[in-house]
XYZ file of C-alpha atoms in Angstrom:
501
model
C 18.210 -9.581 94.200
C 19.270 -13.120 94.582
C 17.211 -15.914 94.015
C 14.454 -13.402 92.825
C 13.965 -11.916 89.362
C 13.281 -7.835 90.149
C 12.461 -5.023 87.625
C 13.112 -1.560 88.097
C 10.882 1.068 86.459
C 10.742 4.844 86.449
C 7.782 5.885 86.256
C 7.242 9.713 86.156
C 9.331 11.007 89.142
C 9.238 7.673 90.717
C 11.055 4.630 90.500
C 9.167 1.212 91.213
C 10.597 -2.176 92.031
C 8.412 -5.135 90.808
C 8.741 -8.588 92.246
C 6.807 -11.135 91.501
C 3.851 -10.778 94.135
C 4.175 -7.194 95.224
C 4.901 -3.583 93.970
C 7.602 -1.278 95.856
C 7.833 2.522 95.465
C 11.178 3.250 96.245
C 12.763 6.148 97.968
C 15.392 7.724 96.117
C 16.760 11.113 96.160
C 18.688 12.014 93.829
C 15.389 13.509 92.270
C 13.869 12.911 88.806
C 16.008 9.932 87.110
C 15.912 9.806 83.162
C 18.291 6.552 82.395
C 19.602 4.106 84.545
C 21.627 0.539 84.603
C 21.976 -2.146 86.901
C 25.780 -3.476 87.350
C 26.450 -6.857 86.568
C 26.897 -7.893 90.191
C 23.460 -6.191 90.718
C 24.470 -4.522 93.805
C 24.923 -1.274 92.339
C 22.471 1.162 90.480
C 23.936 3.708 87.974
C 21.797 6.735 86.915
C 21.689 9.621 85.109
C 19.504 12.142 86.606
C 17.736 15.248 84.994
C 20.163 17.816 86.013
C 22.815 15.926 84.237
C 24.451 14.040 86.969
C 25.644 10.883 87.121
C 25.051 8.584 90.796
C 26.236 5.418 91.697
C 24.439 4.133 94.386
C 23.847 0.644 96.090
C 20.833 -0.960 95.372
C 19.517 -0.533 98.880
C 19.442 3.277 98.049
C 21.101 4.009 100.919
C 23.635 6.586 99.756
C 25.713 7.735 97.013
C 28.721 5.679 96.290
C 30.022 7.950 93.130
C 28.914 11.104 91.716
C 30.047 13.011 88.192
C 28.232 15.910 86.744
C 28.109 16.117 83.129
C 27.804 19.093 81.357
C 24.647 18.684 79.837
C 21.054 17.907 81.265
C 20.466 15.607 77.623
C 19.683 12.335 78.703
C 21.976 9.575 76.753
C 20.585 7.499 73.701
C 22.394 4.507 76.015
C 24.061 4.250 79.909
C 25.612 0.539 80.228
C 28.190 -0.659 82.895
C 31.618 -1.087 81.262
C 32.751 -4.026 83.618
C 32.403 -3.045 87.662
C 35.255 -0.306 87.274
C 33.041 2.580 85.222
C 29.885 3.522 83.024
C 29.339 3.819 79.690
C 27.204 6.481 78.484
C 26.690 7.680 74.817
C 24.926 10.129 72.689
C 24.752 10.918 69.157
C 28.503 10.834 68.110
C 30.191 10.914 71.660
C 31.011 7.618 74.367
C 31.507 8.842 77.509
C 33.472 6.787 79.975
C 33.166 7.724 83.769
C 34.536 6.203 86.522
C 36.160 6.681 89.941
C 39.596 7.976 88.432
C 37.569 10.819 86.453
C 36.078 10.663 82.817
C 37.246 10.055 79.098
C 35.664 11.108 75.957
C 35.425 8.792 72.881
C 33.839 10.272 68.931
C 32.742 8.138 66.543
C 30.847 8.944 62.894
C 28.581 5.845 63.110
C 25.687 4.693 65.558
C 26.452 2.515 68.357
C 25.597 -0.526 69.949
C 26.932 -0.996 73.939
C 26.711 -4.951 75.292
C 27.725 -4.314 78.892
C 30.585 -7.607 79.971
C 31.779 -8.987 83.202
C 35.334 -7.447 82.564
C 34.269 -4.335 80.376
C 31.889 -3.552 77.562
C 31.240 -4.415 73.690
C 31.317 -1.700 71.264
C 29.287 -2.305 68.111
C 28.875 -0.557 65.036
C 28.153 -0.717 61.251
C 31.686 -1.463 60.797
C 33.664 -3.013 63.579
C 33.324 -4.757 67.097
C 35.550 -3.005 70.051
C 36.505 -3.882 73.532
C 36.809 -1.255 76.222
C 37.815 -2.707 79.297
C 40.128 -1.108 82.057
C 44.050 -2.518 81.591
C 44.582 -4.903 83.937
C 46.900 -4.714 87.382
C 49.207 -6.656 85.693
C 49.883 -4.934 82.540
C 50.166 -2.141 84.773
C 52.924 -3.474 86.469
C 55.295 -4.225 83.787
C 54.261 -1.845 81.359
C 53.980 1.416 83.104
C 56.974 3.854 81.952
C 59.923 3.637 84.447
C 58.004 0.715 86.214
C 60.420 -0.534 89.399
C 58.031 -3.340 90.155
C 59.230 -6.813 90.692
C 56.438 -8.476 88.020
C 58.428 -5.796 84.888
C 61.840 -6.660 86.347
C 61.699 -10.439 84.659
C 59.956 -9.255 81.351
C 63.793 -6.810 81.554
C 65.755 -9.348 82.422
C 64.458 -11.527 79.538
C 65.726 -8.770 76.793
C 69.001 -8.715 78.284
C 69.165 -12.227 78.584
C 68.128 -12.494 74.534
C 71.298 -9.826 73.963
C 73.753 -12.257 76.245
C 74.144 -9.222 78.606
C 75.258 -10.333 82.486
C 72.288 -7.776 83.778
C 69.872 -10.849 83.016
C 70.977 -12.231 86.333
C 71.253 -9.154 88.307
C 67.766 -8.035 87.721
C 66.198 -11.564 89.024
C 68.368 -11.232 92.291
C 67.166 -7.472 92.869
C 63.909 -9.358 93.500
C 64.648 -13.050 94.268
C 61.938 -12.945 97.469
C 58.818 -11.902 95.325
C 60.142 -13.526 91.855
C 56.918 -16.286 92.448
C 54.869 -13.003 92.283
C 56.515 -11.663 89.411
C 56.528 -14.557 87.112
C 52.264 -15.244 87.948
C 52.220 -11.446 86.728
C 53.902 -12.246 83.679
C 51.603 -15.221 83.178
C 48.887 -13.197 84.064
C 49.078 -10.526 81.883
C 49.940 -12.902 78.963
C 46.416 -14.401 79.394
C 45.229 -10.319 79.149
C 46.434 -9.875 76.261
C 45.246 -10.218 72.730
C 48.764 -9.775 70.834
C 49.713 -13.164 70.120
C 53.400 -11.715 69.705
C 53.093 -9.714 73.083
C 51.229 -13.148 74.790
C 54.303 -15.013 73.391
C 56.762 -12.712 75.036
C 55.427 -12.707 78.366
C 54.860 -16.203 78.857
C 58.842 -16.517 77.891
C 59.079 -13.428 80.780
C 57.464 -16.298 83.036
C 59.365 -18.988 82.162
C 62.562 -17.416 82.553
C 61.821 -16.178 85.688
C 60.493 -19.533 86.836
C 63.655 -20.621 86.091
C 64.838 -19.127 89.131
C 62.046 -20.062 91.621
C 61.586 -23.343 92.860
C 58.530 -22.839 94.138
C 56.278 -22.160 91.792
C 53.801 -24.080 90.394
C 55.377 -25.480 87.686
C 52.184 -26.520 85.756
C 50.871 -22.883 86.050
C 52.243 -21.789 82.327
C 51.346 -25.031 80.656
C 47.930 -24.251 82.051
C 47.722 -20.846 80.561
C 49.244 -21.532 77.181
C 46.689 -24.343 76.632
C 44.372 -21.756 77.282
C 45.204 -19.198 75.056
C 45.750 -21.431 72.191
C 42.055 -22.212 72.536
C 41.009 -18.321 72.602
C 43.941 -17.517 69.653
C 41.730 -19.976 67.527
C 38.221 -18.556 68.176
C 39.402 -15.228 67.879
C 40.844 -15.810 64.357
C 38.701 -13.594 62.492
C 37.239 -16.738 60.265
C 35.637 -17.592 63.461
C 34.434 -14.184 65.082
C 34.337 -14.912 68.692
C 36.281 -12.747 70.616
C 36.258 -13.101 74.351
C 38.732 -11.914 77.092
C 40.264 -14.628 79.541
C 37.826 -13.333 82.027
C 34.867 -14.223 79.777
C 36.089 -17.321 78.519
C 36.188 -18.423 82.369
C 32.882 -17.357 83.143
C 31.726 -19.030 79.841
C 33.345 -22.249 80.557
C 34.884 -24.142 77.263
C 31.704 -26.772 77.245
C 29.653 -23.507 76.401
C 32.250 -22.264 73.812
C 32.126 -25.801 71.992
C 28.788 -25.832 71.622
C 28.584 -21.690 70.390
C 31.306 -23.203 67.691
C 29.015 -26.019 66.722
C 25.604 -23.795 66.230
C 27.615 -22.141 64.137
C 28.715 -24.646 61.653
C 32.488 -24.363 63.073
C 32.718 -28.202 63.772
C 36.198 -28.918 62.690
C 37.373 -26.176 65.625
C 35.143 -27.080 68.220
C 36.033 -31.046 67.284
C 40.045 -30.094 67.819
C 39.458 -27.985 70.613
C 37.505 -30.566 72.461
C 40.376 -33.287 71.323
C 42.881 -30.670 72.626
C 40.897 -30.144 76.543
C 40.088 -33.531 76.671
C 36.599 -33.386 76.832
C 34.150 -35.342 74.861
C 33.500 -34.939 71.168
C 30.096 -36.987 70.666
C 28.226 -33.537 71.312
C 29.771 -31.975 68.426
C 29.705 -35.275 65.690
C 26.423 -36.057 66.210
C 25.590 -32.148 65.825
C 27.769 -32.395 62.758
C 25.842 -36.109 61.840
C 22.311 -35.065 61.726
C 23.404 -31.692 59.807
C 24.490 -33.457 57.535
C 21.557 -35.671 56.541
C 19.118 -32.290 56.884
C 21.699 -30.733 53.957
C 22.535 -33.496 51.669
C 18.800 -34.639 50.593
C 20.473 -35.488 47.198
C 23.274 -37.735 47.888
C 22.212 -41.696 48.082
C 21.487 -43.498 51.189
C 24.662 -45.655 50.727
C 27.071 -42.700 50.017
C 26.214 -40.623 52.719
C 25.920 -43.556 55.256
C 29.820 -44.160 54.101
C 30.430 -40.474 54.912
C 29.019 -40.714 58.733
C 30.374 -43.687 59.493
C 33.615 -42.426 59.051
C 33.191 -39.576 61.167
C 31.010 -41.608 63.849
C 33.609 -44.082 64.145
C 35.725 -41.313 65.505
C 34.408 -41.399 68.337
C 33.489 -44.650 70.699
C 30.468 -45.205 72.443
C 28.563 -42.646 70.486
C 24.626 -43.233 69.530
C 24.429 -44.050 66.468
C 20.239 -44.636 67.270
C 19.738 -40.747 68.057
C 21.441 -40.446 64.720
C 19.129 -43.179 63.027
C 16.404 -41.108 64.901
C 16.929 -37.713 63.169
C 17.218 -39.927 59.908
C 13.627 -41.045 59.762
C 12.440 -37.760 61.314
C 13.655 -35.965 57.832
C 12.113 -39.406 55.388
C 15.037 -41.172 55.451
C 14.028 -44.452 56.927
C 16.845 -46.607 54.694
C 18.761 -44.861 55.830
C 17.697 -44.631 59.492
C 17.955 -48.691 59.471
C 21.226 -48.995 57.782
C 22.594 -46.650 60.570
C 20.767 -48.496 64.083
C 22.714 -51.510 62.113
C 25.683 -50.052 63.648
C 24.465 -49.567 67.344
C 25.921 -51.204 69.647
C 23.834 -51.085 72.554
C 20.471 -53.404 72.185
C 18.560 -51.460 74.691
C 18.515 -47.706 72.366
C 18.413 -50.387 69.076
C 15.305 -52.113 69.583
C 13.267 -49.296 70.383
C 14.610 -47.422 67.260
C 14.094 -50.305 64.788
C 10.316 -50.263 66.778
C 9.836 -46.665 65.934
C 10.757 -46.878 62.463
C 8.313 -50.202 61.879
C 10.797 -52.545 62.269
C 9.323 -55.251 63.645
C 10.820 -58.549 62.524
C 14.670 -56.734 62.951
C 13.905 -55.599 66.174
C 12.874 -59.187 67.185
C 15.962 -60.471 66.022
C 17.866 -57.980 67.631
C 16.312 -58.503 70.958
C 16.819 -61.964 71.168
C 19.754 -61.946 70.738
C 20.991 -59.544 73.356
C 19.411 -62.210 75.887
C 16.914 -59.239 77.451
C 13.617 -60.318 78.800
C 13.047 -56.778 79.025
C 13.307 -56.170 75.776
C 11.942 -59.249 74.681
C 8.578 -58.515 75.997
C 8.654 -54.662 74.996
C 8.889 -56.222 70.913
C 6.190 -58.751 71.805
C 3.913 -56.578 73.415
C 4.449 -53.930 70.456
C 3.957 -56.603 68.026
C 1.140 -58.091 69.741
C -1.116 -55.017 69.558
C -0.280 -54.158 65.565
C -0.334 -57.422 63.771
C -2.743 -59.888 63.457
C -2.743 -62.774 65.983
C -1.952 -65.443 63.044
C 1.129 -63.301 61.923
C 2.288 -62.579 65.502
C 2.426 -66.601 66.211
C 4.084 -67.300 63.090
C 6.664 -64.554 63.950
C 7.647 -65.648 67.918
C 7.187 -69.473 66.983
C 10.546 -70.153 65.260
C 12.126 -68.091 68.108
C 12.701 -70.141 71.062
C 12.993 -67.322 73.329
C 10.015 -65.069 72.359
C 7.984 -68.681 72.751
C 8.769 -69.323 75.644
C 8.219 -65.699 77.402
C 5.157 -65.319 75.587
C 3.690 -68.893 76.468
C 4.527 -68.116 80.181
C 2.852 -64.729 79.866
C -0.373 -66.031 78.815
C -0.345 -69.327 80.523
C -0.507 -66.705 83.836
C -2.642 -64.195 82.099
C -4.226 -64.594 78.753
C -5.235 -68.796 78.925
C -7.707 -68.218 75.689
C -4.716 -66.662 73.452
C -2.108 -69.497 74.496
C -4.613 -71.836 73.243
C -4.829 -70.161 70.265
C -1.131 -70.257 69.927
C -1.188 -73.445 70.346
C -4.066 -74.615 67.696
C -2.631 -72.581 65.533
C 0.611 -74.707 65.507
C -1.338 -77.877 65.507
C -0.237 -78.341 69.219
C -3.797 -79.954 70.305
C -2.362 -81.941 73.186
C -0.786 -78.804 74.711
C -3.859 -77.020 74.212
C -6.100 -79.628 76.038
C -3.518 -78.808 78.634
C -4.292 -75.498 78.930
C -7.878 -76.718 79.207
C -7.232 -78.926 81.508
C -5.489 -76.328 83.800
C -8.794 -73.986 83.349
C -10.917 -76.748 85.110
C -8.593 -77.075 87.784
C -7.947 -73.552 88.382
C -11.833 -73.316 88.600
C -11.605 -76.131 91.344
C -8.896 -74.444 93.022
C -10.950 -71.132 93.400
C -14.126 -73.266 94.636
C -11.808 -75.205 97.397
C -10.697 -71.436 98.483
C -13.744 -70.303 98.385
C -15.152 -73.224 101.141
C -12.429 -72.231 103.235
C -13.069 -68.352 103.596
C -17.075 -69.229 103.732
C -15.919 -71.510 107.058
C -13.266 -69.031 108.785
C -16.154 -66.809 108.394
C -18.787 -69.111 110.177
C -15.748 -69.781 112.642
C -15.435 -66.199 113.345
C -19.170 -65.196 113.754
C -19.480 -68.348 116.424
C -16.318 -66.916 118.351
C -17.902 -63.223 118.357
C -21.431 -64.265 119.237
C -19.557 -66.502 122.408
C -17.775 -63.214 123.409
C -21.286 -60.894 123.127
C -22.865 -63.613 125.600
C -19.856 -63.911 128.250
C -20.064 -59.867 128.092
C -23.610 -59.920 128.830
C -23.177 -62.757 131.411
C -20.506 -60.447 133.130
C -23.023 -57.640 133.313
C -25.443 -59.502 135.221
C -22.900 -60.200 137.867
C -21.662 -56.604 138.060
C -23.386 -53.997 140.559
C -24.232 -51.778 138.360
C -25.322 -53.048 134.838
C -25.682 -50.171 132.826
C -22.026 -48.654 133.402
C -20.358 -47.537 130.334
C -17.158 -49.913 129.260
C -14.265 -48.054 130.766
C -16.669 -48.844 134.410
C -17.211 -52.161 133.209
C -13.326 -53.196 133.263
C -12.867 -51.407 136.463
C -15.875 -53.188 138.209
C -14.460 -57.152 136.958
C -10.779 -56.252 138.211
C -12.363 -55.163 141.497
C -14.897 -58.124 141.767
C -11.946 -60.697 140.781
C -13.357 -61.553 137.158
C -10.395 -60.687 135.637
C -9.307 -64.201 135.491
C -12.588 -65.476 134.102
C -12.275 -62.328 131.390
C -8.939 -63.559 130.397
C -9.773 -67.265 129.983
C -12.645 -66.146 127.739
């Protein structure tokens, strides 16, 4: 399935894959199937079939990875995958969880809502949000009663070290080859968890045991505490977002900002990206034009205070796509008193153009020193006002003269001599005049001279036609086609008189 978007649909006793330009029947059989989920991976299928088993198979059909047979041939209200270890399959008041290491039963008094996850699955109802997943290697490791393994032998050693007992020591050298592997376990199943006492605890586990190796990476629980302090804050039930390490990997925390701004949570998602390091423009200028769509009643002045400040918080930001969603909601004060504070002339000049600002964005234009943008205000101007007001405006700027009068002295002769009228400028307007007649002499002189390397060219060709017609009379056979022709002069010796011609 990669690369290509594919449906599967059961349709009667058959189940159909649809691509986008054909139609596959395919063959399964494991008979009649009445539910059935893809994993997230897509390279398994799970179904539940009508004699109440339940087949995992790969999505080439090929055979049956994992069977279970329930004990009743009632299809579920919902099958989802809980993560890649097991499926989730429920029906009025029961969740069923099946997987390789056999099956678990689950009751609940209150409909249910299954959102299938990378690591395991979302469990919704009227009431509360749950997450099943399956407890990670880790937590296995240390946790598991009468666990010898080396990643629970630090987490011990830490509790006798905290009760100043000498078996601290002894513990880390039952296991000083694989203490690197031990401590990552701690640090690992810290990120797992979702006790911030517990996450505290293990981390310590970690560092103690770190302690003791020189070779681990030393950055490693830095790393993962910066983490979790990130998914400790969106988990906070004020917030509501509660994802598993796993998840917040896959998410990435650019994705996670920008979940915290759509939902009004800009003070987090403005710390958190402070706290990462990554850029906060994304989430102020969110913040900046949600501001001006909610506070219709506060005065232009007051609430351009009240952005600045926040703006100003971060450098380089556009204050022009700001300006922009200013006039969009009729605030076009306001949407001028904020390109005011743009730095960047080439995103200012088009705004203050946009929002009919003509004579400011003029101004501004000029005085960045931009031909570019000189001639994108003139030519703007130039088609809106009328050709009296648009001289008056570019004559007491030097600059906007100058490229306009070189613009039309190349292109538009009759408007520069209106400019020039206009002005009173009559010498510089018999000038242009002037120039005209020349121009017009200029084209006649070119003129001569293409009308005689014409007549040159039409003498040489008629010479050749003659010389080739000469050269067939002195040829034995006349009437041979050209490639004959050349053969016939290099045999007869012509070849020098063809050449000279």
């Amino acid at each position: 399935m990669l690369g290509n978007v594919e449906v599967l649909l059961r349709v009667g006793d058959q189940i159909l894959k649809v691509e986008e330009d054909e139609v596959k029947q395919l063959n399964v059989d494991v008979g009649p199937i009445q539910k059935m989920a893809v994993s997230q991976n897509a390279k398994y299928l799970a179904a539940f079939t009508h004699d109440g088993r339940i087949v995992i198979m790969p999505m080439d059909f090929s055979d049956i990875a994992f069977e279970h047979t329930y004990e009743s041939a009632l299809p579920p209200e919902q099958l989802a995958w809980c993560g890649m270890d097991s499926v989730l399959l429920y029906w009025d008041d029961m969740l069923l969880m099946v997987g390789v290491g056999g099956s678990v039963q689950y009751f609940y008094d209150e409909p249910l809502i299954i959102i299938p996850e990378c690591d395991g699955a979302r469990i919704l109802s009227n009431t509360s949000m749950e997450i099943l997943q399956r407890v990670p290697d880790s937590t296995v490791s240390i946790f598991k009663i009468g666990s010898t393994e080396p990643a629970a032998l630090p987490y011990y050693a830490l509790d006798h070290f905290d009760q100043r007992s000498a078996k601290a020591d002894e513990n880390l050298r039952l296991i000083r080859s694989s203490l690197p592997e031990a401590v990552e376990a701690c640090i690992d199943a810290a990120g797992q968890e979702f006790s911030i006492s517990q996450q505290r605890k293990l981390l310590r586990a970690g560092s103690y045991g770190q302690a003791f190796c020189s070779q681990f990476q030393r950055d490693r629980i830095q790393e993962m505490s910066k983490t979790l302090r990130v998914l400790n804050a969106v988990r906070n039930e004020e917030i509501g977002i509660c994802l598993s390490i796993q998840q917040y990997k896959l998410l990435t925390p650019s994705v996670l900002i920008g979940r915290l701004t759509n939902s009004h949570h800009h003070l987090l998602a403005l710390r958190i990206s402070e706290y990462l390091g990554m850029d906060q423009e994304v989430v102020i200028m969110h913040w900046a034009c949600l501001k001006i769509t909610a506070s219709s009643s506060i005065p232009d002045n007051n609430l351009l205070e009240i952005l600045l400040e926040k703006l100003k918080l971060c450098k380089g930001i556009s204050y022009a796509a700001v300006a922009a969603h200013a006039d969009k909601n009729g605030r076009r004060k306001l949407a001028a008193m904020l390109v005011e504070n743009e730095p960047r002339s080439s995103k200012q000049v088009p705004l203050l153009l946009s929002i009919d600002e003509e004579d400011a964005a003029l101004v501004k234009a000029t005085e960045s020193g931009d031909t570019d943008l000189v001639y994108l205000v003139l030519f703007h101007i130039w088609q809106k006002r009328p050709a009296l007001e648009f001289f008056g405006m570019i004559r007491a700027r030097p600059l906007a003269r100058d490229l306009f009068s070189n613009y039309a002295r190349c292109y538009r002769h009759e408007f520069l001599k209106d400019f020039f009228l206009s002005g009173g400028q009559l010498q510089e307007a018999c000038q242009v005049d002037e120039s005209d007649e020349d121009d017009s002499h200029e084209d006649l002189d070119k003129m001569e001279e293409v009308g005689e390397a014409k007549c040159k060219t039409v003498y040489e060709e008629e010479e050749l036609i003659e010389s080739d017609i000469e050269f067939e009379g002195e040829t034995v056979e006349p009437d041979n086609d050209p490639p004959q022709k050349v053969f016939c002069l290099m045999t007869l010796h012509f070849f020098v008189r063809k050449w000279k011609v």
